[in-house]
mmCIF file of C-alpha atoms in Angstrom:
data_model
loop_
_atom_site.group_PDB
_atom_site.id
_atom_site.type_symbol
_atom_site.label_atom_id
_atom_site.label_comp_id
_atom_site.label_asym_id
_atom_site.label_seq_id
_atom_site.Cartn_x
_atom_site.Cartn_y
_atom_site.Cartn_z
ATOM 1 C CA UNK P 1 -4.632 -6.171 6.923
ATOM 2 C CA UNK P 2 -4.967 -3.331 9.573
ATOM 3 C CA UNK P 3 -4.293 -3.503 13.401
ATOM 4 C CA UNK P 4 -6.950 -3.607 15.745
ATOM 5 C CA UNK P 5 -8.484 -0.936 16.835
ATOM 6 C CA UNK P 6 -7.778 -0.046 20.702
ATOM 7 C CA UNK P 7 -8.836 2.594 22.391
ATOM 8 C CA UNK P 8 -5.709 4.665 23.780
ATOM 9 C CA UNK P 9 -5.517 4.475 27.517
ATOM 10 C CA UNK P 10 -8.162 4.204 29.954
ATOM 11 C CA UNK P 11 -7.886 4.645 33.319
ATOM 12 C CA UNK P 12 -9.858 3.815 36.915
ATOM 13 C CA UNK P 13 -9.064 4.100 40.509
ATOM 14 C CA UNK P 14 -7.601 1.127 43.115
ATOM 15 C CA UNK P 15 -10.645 -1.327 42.706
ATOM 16 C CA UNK P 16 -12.669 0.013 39.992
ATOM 17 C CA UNK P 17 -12.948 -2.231 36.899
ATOM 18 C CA UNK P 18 -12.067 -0.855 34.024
ATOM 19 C CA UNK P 19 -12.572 -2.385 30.286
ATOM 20 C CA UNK P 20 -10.532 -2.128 26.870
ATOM 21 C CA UNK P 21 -12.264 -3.064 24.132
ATOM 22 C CA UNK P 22 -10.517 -4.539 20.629
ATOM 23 C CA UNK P 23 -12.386 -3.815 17.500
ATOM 24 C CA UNK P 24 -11.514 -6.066 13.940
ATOM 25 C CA UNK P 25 -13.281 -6.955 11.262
ATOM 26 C CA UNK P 26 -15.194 -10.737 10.199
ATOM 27 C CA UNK P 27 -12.312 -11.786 9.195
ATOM 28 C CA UNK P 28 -10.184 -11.631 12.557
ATOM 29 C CA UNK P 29 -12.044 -11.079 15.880
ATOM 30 C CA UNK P 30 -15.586 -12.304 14.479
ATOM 31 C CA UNK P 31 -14.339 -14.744 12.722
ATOM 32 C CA UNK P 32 -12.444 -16.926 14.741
ATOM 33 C CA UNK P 33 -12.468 -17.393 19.079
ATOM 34 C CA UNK P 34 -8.819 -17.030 19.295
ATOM 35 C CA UNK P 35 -8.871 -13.728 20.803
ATOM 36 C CA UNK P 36 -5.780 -13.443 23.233
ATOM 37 C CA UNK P 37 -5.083 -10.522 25.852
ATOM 38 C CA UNK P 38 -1.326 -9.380 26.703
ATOM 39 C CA UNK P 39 -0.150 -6.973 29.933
ATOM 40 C CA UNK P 40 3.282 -5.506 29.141
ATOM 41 C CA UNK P 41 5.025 -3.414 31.908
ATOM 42 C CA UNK P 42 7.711 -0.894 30.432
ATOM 43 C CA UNK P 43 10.671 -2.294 29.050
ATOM 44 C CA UNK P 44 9.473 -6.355 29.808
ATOM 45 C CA UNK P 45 8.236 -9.000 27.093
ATOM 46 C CA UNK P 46 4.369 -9.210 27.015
ATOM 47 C CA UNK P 47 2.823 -11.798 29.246
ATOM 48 C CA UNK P 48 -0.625 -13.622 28.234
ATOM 49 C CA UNK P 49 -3.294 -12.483 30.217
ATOM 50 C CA UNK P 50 -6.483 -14.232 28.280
ATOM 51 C CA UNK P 51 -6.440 -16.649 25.715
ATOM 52 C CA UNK P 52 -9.281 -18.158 22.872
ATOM 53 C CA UNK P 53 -11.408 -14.718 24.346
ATOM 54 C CA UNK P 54 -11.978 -15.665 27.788
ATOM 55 C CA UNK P 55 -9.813 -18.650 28.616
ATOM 56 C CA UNK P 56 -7.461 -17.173 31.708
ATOM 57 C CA UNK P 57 -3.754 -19.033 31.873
ATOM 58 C CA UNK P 58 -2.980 -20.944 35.587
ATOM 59 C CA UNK P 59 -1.602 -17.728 37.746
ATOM 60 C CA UNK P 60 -3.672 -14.991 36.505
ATOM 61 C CA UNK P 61 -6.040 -13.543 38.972
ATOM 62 C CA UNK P 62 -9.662 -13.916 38.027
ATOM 63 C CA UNK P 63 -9.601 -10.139 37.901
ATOM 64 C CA UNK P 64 -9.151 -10.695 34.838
ATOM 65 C CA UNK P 65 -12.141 -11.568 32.430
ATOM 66 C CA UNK P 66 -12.677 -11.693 28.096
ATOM 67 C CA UNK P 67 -15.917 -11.621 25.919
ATOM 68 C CA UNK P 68 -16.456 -11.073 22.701
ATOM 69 C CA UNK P 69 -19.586 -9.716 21.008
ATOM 70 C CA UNK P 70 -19.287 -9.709 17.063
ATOM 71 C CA UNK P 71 -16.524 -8.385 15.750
ATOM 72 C CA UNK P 72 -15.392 -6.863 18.769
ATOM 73 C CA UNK P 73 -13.490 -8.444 21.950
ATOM 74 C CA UNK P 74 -13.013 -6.813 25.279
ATOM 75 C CA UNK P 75 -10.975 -7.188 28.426
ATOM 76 C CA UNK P 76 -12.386 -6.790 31.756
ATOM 77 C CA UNK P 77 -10.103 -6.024 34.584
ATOM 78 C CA UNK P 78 -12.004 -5.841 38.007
ATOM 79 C CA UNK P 79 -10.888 -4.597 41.337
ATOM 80 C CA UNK P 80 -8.086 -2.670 39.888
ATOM 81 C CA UNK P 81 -4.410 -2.574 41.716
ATOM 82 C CA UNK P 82 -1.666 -0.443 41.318
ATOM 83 C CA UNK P 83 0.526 -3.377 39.513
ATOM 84 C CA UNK P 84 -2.408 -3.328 36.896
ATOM 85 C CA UNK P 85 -0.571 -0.493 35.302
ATOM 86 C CA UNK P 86 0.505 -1.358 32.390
ATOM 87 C CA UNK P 87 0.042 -1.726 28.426
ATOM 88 C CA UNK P 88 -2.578 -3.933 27.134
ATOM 89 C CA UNK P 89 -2.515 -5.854 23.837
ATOM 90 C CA UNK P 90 -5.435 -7.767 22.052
ATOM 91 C CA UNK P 91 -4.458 -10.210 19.441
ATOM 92 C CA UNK P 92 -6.626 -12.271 16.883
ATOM 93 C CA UNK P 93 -5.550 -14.884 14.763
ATOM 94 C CA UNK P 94 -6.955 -14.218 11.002
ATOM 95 C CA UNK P 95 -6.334 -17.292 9.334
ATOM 96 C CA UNK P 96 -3.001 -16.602 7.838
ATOM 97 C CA UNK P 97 -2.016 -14.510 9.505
ATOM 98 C CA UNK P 98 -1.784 -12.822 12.869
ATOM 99 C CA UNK P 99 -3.111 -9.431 14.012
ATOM 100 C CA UNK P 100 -2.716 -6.980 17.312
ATOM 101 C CA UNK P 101 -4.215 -3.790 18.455
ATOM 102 C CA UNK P 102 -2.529 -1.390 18.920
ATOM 103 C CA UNK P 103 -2.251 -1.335 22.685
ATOM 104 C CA UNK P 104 -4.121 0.122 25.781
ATOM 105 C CA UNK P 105 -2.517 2.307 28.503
ATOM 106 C CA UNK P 106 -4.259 1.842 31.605
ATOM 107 C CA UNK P 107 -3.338 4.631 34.416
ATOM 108 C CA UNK P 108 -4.386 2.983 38.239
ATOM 109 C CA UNK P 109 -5.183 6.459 39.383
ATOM 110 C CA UNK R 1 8.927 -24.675 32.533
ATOM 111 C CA UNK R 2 10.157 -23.389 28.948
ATOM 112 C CA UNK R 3 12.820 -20.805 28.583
ATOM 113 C CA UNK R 4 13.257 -18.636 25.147
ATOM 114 C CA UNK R 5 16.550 -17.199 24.858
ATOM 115 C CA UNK R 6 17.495 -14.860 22.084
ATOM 116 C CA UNK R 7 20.606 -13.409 20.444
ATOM 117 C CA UNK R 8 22.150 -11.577 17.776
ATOM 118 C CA UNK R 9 23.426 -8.009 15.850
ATOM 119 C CA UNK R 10 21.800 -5.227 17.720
ATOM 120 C CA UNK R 11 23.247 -2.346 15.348
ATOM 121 C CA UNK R 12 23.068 -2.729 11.794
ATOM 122 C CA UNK R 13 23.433 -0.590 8.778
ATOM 123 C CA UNK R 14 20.607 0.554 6.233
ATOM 124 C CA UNK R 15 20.606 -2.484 3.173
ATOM 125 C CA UNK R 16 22.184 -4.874 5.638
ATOM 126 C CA UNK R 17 20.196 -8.354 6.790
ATOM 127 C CA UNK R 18 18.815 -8.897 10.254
ATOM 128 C CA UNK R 19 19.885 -12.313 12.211
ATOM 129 C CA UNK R 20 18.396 -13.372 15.031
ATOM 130 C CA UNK R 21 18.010 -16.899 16.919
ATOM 131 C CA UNK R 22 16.176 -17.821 19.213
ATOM 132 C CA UNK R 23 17.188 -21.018 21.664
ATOM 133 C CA UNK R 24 13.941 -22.989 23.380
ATOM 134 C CA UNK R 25 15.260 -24.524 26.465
ATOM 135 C CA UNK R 26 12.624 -27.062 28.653
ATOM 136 C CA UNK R 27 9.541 -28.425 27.235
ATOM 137 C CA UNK R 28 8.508 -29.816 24.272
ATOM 138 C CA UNK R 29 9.859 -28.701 20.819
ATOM 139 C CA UNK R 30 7.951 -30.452 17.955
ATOM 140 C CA UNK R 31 4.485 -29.741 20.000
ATOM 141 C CA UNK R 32 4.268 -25.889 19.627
ATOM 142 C CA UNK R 33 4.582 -23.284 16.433
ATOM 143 C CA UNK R 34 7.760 -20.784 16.820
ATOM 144 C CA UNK R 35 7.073 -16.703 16.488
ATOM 145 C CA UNK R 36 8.741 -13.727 15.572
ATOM 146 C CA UNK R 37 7.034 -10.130 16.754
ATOM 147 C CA UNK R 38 8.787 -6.880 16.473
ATOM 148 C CA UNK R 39 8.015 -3.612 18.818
ATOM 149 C CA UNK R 40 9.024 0.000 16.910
ATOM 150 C CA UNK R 41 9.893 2.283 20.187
ATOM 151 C CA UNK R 42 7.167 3.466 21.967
ATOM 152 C CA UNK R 43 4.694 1.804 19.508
ATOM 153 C CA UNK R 44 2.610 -1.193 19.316
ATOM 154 C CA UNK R 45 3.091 -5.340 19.108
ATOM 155 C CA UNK R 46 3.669 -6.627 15.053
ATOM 156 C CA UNK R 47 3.431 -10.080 14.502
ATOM 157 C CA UNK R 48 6.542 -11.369 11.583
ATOM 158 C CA UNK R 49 5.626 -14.560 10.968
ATOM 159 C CA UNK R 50 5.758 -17.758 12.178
ATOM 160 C CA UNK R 51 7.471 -21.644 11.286
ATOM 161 C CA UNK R 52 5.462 -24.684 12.542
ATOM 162 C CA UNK R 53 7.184 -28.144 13.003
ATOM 163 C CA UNK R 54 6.417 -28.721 9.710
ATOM 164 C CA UNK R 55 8.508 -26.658 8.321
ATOM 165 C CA UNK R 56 5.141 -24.758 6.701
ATOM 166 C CA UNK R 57 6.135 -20.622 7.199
ATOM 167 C CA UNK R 58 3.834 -18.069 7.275
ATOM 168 C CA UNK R 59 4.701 -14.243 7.230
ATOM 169 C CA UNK R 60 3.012 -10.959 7.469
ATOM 170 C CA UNK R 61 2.015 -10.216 3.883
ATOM 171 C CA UNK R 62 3.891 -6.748 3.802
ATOM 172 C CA UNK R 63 7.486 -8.150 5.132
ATOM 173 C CA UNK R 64 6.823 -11.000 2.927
ATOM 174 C CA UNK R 65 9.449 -10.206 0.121
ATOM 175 C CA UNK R 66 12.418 -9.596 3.211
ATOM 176 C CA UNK R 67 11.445 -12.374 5.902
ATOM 177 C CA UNK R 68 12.838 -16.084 6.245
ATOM 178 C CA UNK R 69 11.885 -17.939 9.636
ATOM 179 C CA UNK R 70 13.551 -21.683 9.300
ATOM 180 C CA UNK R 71 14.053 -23.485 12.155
ATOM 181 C CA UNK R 72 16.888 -25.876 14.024
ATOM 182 C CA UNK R 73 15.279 -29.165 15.538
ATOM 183 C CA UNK R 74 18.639 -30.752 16.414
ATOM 184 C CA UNK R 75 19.333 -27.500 18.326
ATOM 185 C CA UNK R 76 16.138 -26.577 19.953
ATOM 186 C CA UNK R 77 16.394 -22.988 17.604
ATOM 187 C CA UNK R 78 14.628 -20.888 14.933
ATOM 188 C CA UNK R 79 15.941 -18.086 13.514
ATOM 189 C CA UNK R 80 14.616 -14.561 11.399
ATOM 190 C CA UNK R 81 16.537 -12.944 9.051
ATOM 191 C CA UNK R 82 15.000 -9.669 7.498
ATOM 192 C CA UNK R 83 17.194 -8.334 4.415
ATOM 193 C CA UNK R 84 17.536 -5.182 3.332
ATOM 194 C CA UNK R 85 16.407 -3.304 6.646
ATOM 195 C CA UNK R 86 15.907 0.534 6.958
ATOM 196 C CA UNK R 87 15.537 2.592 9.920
ATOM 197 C CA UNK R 88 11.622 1.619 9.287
ATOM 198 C CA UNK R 89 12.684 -1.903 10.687
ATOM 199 C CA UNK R 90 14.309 -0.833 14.379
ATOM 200 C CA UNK R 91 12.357 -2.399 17.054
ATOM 201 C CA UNK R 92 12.615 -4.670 19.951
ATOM 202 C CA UNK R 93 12.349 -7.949 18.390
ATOM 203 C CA UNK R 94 10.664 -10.944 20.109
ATOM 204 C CA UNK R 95 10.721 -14.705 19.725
ATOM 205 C CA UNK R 96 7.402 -16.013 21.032
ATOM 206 C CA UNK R 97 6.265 -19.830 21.397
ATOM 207 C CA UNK R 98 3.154 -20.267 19.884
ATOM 208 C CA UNK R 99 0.026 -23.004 21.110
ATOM 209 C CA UNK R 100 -1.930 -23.453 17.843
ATOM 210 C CA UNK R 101 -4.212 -25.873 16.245
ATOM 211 C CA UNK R 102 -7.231 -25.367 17.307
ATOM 212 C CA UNK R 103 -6.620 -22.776 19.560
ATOM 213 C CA UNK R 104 -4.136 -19.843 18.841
ATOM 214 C CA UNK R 105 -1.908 -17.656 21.313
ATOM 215 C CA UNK R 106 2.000 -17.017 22.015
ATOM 216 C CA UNK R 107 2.097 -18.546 25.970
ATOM 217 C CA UNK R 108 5.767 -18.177 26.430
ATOM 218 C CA UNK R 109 8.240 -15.042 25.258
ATOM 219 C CA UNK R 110 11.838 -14.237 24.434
ATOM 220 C CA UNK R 111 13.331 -11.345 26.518
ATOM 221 C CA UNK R 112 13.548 -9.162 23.184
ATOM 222 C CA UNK R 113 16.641 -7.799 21.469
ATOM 223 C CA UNK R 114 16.756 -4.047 20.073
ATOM 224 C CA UNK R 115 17.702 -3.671 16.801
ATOM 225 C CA UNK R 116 18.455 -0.276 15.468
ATOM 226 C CA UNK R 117 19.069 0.377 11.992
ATOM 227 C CA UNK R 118 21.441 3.861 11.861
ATOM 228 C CA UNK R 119 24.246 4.756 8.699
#
């Protein structure tokens, strides 16, 4: 099993949207809607942003948006702020076991 | 609101077994799947494995040989032990509450532990 593929970092200005995508395979992201999306700032535990693709958690601003198209999953981040800044995770469940990407820096510009 | 708290060895020796526990304080125990994911410094998130109230255990596929998850219901607490670690395994390592069955996604985290492996 390989990670997901991520791209690097992205970046956008103070209310831009911005979007990291999350690439797998049929057996991960296309095969299964439990797609989740994590924000870690440096040197913190990851917090769930999305959930089963596009689900958000009670307390995260609707900034925040998932899809999913085939096997790849993407995270849509709208009206950027400076606290946006941070690393972003994707992670698919794949049956058994559990797969993430490899993480997105996003630079608020 | 739940509350993971983790402890154990922070510096261990090459060949030497990795303990940590991880304490689930507030909410419901039995409901939820328990986690293990490990950070290398300055790299990306690595799921371990994973015990569900059960007792069923599942486990990354290349850690599989080194990795026991069990778990504590009297206390609250699950544990990871990783034997035979190498520098290869230093990481933060987080425990990480998992909502499964029929959905899939860790909701509430430890506050990680480094471990370093160093002779």
């Amino acid at each position: 099993q390989s990670a997901l593929t991520q791209p690097r970092s992205v970046s956008g200005s103070p209310g831009q949207s911005v979007t990291i995508s999350c690439t797998g395979t049929s057996s991960d992201v296309g095969g299964y809607n439990y797609v989740s999306w994590y924000q870690q700032h440096p040197g913190k535990a990851p917090k769930l942003m999305i959930y089963d693709v596009f689900k958000r958690p009670s307390g995260v601003p609707d900034r925040f948006s998932g899809s999913k198209s085939g096997n790849t999953a993407s995270l849509t981040i709208s009206g950027l702020q400076a606290e946006d800044e941070a690393d972003y995770y994707c992670c698919s469940y794949a049956g058994k076991y559990v797969l993430f990407g490899g993480g997105t820096k996003l630079t608020v510009l | 609101q739940v509350q993971l708290q983790q402890w154990g060895a922070g510096l261990l020796r090459p060949s030497e077994t990795l303990s940590l526990t991880c304490g689930v304080y507030g909410g419901s125990f039995s409901a939820y799947y328990w986690s293990w994911i490990r950070q290398p410094p300055g790299k990306g998130l690595e799921w371990i494995g994973e015990i569900h109230h059960s007792g069923s255990t599942y486990y990354i596929p290349s850690l599989k040989s080194r990795v026991t998850i069990s778990v504590d219901t009297s206390k609250n607490q699950f544990s990871l032990k990783l034997s035979s670690v190498t520098a290869a395994d230093t990481a933060v390592y987080y425990c990480a509450r998992v909502t499964g069955s029929g959905t899939y996604y860790f909701d509430s985290w430890g506050q990680g532990t480094l471990v370093t492996v160093s002779s």
